[in-house]
Coordinates of C-alpha atoms and ligand atoms in Angstrom, one line a residue:
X1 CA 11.2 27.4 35.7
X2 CA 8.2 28.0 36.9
X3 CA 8.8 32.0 36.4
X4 CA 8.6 30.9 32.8
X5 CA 4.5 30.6 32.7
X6 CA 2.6 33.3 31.3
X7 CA 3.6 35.6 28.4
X8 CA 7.0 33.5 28.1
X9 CA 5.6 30.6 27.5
X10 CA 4.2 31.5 24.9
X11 CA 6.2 33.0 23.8
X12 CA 7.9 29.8 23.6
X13 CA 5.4 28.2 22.1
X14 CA 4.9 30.3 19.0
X15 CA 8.7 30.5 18.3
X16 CA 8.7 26.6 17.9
X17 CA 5.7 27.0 15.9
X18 CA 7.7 29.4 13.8
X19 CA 10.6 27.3 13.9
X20 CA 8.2 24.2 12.5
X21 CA 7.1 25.8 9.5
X22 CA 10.8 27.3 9.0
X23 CA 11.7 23.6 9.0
X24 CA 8.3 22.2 7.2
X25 CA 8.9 24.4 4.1
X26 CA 12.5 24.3 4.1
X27 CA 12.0 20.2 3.9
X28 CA 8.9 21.0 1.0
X29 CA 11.7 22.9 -1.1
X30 CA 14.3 20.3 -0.3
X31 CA 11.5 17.4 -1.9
X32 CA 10.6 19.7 -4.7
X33 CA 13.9 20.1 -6.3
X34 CA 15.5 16.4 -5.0
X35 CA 17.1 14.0 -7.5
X36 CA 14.6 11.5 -5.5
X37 CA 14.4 8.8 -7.8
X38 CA 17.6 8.1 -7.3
X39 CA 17.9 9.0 -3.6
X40 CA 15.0 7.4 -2.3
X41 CA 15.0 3.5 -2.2
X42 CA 13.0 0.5 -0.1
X43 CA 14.4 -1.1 2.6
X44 CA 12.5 -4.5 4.0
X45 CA 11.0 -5.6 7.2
X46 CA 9.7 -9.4 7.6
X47 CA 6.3 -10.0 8.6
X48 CA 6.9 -13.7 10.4
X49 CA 4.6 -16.9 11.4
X50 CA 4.4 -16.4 14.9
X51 CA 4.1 -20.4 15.5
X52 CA 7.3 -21.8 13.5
X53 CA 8.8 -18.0 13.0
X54 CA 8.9 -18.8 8.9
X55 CA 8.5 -15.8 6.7
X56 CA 5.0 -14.6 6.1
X57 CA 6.4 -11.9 3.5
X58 CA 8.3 -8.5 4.0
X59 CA 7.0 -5.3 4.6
X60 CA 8.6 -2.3 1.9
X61 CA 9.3 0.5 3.9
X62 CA 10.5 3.9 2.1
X63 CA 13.6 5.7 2.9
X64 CA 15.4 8.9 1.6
X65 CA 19.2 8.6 1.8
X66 CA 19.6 12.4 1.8
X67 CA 22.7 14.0 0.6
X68 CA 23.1 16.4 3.4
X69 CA 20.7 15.0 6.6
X70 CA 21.5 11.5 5.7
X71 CA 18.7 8.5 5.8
X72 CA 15.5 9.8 6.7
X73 CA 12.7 8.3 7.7
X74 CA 8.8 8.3 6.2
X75 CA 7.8 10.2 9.1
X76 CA 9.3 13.3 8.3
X77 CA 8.9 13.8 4.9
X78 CA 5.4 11.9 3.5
X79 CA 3.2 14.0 5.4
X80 CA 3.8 16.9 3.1
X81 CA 4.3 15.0 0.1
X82 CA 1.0 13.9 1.2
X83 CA -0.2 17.5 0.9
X84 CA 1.3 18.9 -1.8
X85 CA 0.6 16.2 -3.9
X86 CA 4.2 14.8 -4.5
X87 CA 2.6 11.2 -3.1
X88 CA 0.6 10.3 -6.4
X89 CA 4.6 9.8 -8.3
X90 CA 6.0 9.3 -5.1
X91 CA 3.5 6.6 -4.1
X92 CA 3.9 5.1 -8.0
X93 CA 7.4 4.7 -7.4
X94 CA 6.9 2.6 -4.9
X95 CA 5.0 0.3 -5.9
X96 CA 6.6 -0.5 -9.1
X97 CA 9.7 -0.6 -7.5
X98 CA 8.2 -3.4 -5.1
X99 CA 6.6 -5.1 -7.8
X100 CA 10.5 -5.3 -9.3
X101 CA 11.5 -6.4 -6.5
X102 CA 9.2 -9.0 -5.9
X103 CA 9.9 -10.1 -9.4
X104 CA 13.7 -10.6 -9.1
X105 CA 12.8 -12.6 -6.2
X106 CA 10.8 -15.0 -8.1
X107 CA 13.6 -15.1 -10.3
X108 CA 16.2 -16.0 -7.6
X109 CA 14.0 -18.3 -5.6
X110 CA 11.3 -20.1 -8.2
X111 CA 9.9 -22.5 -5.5
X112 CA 9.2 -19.6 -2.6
X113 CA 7.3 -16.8 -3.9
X114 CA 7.5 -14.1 -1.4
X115 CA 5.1 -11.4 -0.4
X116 CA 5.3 -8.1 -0.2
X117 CA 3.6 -5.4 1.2
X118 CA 2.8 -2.1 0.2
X119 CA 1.9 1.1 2.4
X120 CA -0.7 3.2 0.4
X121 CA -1.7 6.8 1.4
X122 CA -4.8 8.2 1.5
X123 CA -4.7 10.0 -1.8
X124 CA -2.6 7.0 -3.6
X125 CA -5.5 4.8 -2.4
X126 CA -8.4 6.7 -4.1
X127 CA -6.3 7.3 -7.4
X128 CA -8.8 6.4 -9.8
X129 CA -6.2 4.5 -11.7
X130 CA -4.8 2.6 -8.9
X131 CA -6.2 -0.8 -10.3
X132 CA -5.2 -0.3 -13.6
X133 CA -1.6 1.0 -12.6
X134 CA -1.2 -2.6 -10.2
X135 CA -2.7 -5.0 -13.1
X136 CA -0.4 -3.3 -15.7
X137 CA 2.7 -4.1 -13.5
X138 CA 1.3 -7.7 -12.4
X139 CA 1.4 -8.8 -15.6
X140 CA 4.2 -7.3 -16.9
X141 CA 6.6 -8.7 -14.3
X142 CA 4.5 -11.6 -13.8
X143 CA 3.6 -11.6 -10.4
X144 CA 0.3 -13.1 -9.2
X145 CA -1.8 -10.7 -7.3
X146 CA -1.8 -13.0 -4.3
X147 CA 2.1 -12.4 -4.0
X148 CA 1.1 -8.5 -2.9
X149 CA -0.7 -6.8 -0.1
X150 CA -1.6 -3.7 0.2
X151 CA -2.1 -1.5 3.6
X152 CA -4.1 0.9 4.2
X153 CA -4.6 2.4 7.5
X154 CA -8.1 2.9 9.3
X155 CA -8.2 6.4 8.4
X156 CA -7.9 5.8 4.8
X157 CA -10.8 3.4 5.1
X158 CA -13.0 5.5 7.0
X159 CA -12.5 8.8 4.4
X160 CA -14.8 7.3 2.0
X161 CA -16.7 4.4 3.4
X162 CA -18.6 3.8 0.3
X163 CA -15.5 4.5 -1.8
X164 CA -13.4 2.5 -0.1
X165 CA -15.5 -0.7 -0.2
X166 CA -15.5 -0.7 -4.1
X167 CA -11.8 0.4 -4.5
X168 CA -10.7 -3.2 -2.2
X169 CA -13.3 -5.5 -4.4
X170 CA -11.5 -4.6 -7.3
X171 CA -8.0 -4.9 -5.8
X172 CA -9.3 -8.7 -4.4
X173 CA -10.6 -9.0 -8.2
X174 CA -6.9 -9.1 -8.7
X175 CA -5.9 -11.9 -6.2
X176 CA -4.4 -9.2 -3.9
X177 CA -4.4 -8.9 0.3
X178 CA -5.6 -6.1 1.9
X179 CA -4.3 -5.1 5.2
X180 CA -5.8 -2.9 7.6
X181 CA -2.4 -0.7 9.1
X182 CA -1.8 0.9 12.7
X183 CA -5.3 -0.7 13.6
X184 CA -6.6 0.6 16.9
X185 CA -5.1 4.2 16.5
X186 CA -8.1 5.1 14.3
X187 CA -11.8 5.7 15.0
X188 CA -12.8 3.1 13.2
X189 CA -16.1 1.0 14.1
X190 CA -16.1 -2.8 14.5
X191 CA -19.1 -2.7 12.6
X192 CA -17.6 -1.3 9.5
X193 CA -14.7 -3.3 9.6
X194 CA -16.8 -6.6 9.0
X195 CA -18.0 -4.7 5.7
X196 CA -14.7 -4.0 3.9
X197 CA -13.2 -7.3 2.0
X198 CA -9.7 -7.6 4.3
X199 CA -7.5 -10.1 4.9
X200 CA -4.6 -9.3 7.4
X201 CA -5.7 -6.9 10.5
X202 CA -2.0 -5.2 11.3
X203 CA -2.7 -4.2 15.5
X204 CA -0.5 -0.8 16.1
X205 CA 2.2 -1.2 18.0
X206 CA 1.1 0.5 21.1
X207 CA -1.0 -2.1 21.8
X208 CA 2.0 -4.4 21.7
X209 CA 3.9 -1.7 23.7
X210 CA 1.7 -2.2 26.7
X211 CA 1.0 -5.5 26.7
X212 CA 1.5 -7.0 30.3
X213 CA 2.1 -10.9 30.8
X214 CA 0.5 -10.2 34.6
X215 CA -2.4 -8.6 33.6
X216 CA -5.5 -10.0 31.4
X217 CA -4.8 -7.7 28.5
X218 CA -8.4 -7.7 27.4
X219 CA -8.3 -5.0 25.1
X220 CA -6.1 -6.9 22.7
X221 CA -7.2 -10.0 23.3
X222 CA -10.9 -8.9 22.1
X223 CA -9.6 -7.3 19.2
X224 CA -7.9 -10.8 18.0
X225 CA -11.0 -12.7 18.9
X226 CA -13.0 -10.2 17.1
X227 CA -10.3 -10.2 14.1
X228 CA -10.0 -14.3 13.8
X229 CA -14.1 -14.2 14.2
X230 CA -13.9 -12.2 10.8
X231 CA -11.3 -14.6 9.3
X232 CA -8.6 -12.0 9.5
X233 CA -5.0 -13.0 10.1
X234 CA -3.8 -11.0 12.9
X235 CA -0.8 -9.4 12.5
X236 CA 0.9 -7.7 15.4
X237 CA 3.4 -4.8 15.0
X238 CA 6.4 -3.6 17.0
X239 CA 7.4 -6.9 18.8
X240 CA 10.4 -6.2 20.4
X241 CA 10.4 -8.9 23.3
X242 CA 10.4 -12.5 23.2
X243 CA 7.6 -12.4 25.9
X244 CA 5.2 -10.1 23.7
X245 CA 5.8 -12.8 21.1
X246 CA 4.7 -15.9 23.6
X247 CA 2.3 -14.4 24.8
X248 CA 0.8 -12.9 21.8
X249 CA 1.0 -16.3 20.1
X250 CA -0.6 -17.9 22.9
X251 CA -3.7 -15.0 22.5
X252 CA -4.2 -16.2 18.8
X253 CA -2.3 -13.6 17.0
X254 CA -0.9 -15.7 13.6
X255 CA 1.7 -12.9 12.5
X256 CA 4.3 -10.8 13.8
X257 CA 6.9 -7.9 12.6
X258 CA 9.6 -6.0 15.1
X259 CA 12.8 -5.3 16.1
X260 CA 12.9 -9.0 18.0
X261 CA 12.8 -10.4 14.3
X262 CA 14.6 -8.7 12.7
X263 CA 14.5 -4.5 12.2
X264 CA 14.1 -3.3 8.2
X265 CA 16.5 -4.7 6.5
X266 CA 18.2 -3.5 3.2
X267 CA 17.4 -5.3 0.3
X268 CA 20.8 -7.5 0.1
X269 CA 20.2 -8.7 3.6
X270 CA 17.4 -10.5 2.4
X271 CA 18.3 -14.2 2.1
X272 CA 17.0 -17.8 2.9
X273 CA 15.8 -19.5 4.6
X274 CA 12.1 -18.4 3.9
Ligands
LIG301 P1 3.9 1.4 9.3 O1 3.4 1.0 8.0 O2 3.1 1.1 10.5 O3 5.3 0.7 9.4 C1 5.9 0.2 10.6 C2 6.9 1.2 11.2 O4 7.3 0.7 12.5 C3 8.1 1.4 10.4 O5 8.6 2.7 10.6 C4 9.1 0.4 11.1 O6 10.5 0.8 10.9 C5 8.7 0.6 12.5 N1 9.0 -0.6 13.3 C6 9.1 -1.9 12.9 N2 9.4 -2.7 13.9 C7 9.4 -1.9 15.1 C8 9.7 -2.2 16.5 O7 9.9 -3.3 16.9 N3 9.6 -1.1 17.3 C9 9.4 0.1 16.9 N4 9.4 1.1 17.8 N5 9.2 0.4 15.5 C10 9.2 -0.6 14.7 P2 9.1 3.6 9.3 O8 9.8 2.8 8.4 O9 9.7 4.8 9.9 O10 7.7 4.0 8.6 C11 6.8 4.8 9.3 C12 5.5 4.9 8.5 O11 5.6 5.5 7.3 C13 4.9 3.5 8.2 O12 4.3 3.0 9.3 C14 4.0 3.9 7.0 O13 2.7 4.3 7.5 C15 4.7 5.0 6.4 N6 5.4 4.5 5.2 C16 6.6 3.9 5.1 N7 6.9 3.6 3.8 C17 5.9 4.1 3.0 C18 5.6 4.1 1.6 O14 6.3 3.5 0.8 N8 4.4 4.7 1.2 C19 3.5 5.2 2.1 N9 2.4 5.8 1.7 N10 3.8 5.2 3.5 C20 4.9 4.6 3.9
LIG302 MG1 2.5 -0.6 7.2
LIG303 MG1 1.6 0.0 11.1
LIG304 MG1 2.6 3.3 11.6

């Protein structure tokens, strides 16, 4: 293997490139001329009280149920929606479709109104009509804005500081909760963070990933204390052990969301108790 340095590595290198952008625009063509209303649909993930494990609310999480690849993930498809644009109807799909779903909840179960929480891209987030899209379908499937939150990641805060700032007061106007997504994976400052009206600070899931109940874990303990000093609730992603759940409990995290509690979940898996 080692014979394999030099020109034929990369060689190597550039045929997988080639091969990438084979694959890249081959999936671009394959989104263009999709039926994908009717192919994609959301699939659920709880977001749990870490104390009593109750149901905080439920995370929407997109998925393409592909004719010929089968279900695909948001991974390998959003990024170039993303580019080309195909986010703004893809992204409004998704949130009306939330919104409907959150609705026929209500309907089901009157006396526990459920969250739910939407993933918003960059370009979705900064859609001048964003506000005016989300009040239109609060009121017409009566929801109250504090039954939806909104993610963002760090990145799509930090595009626009300025922007940014104003686009979250006039989602809070609207009784909605912002979450900050993937938080740590950014480049985000601490300082800037304190600026922008959130409520829920969602720690990535590496972080949870290397948490060690030997060691003092000082990274993510400072970045609770820091996140409960700023009223956030802390919300950490990826549990997948009952000890990263203890122990991030006994840290001060208030939320949680992984494969321990339950993976995403179709939408007729969703049942009491709440
Ligand atoms: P995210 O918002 O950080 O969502 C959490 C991701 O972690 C989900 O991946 C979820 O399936 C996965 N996950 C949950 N629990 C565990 C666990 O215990 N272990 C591990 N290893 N993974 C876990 P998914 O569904 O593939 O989504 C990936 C990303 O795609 C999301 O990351 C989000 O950024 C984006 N995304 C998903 N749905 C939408 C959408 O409707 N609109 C937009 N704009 N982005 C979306
Ligand atoms: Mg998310
Ligand atoms: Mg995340
Ligand atoms: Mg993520």
């Amino acid at each position: 293997a080692a014979k394999a340095g030099g020109r034929n590595r990369y060689r190597f290198y550039s045929d997988q490139m080639r091969q990438q952008a084979i694959a890249r625009s081959s999936m671009e063509f394959e989104l263009q001329t999709a039926d994908w209303e009717n192919q994609f649909n959301l699939v659920y993930q709880p977001l749990v009280n870490l104390a009593d494990c109750r149901i905080y609310g439920h995370e929407a999480l997109l998925r393409w149920q592909h004719p010929q690849r089968g279900e695909l993930k948001p991974d390998s498809f959003l990024a170039i929606a993303e580019d080309n644009g195909m986010i703004n109807p893809i992204g409004d799909w998704v949130i009306r479709s939330a919104c409907q779903q959150a609705a026929a909840w209500r309907e089901r179960w009157p006396a526990t109104p459920l969250k739910i929480s939407i993933n918003l891209s960059p370009r979705q987030f900064l859609l001048p009509n964003l506000r005016q899209t989300i009040q239109t379908l609060l009121t017409t499937h009566g929801l109250k804005g504090s039954q939806l939150i909104l993610e963002i990641t760090e990145y799509t805060a930090m595009q626009n500081i300025g922007e940014s700032i104003r686009v979250m007061h006039e989602l809070r106007e609207l009784g909605i909760l912002l979450g900050i997504d993937d938080f740590g994976t950014g480049y985000s400052s601490l300082a800037y963070l304190n600026k922008f009206p959130l409520n829920i600070l969602k720690i990535d899931q590496s972080f949870i990933h290397e948490l060690d109940v030997e060691k003092e874990n000082v990274l993510i303990k400072s970045i609770i204390d820091i996140g409960r000093n700023m009223d956030l609730l802390i919300l950490a992603e990826g549990i997948e052990k009952p000890e990263q759940a203890e122990l991030l409990k006994h840290l001060g995290c208030q939320l949680g969301q992984g494969y321990f509690y339950a993976p995403p979940l179709p939408v007729t898996d969703i049942v009491p108790p709440f």
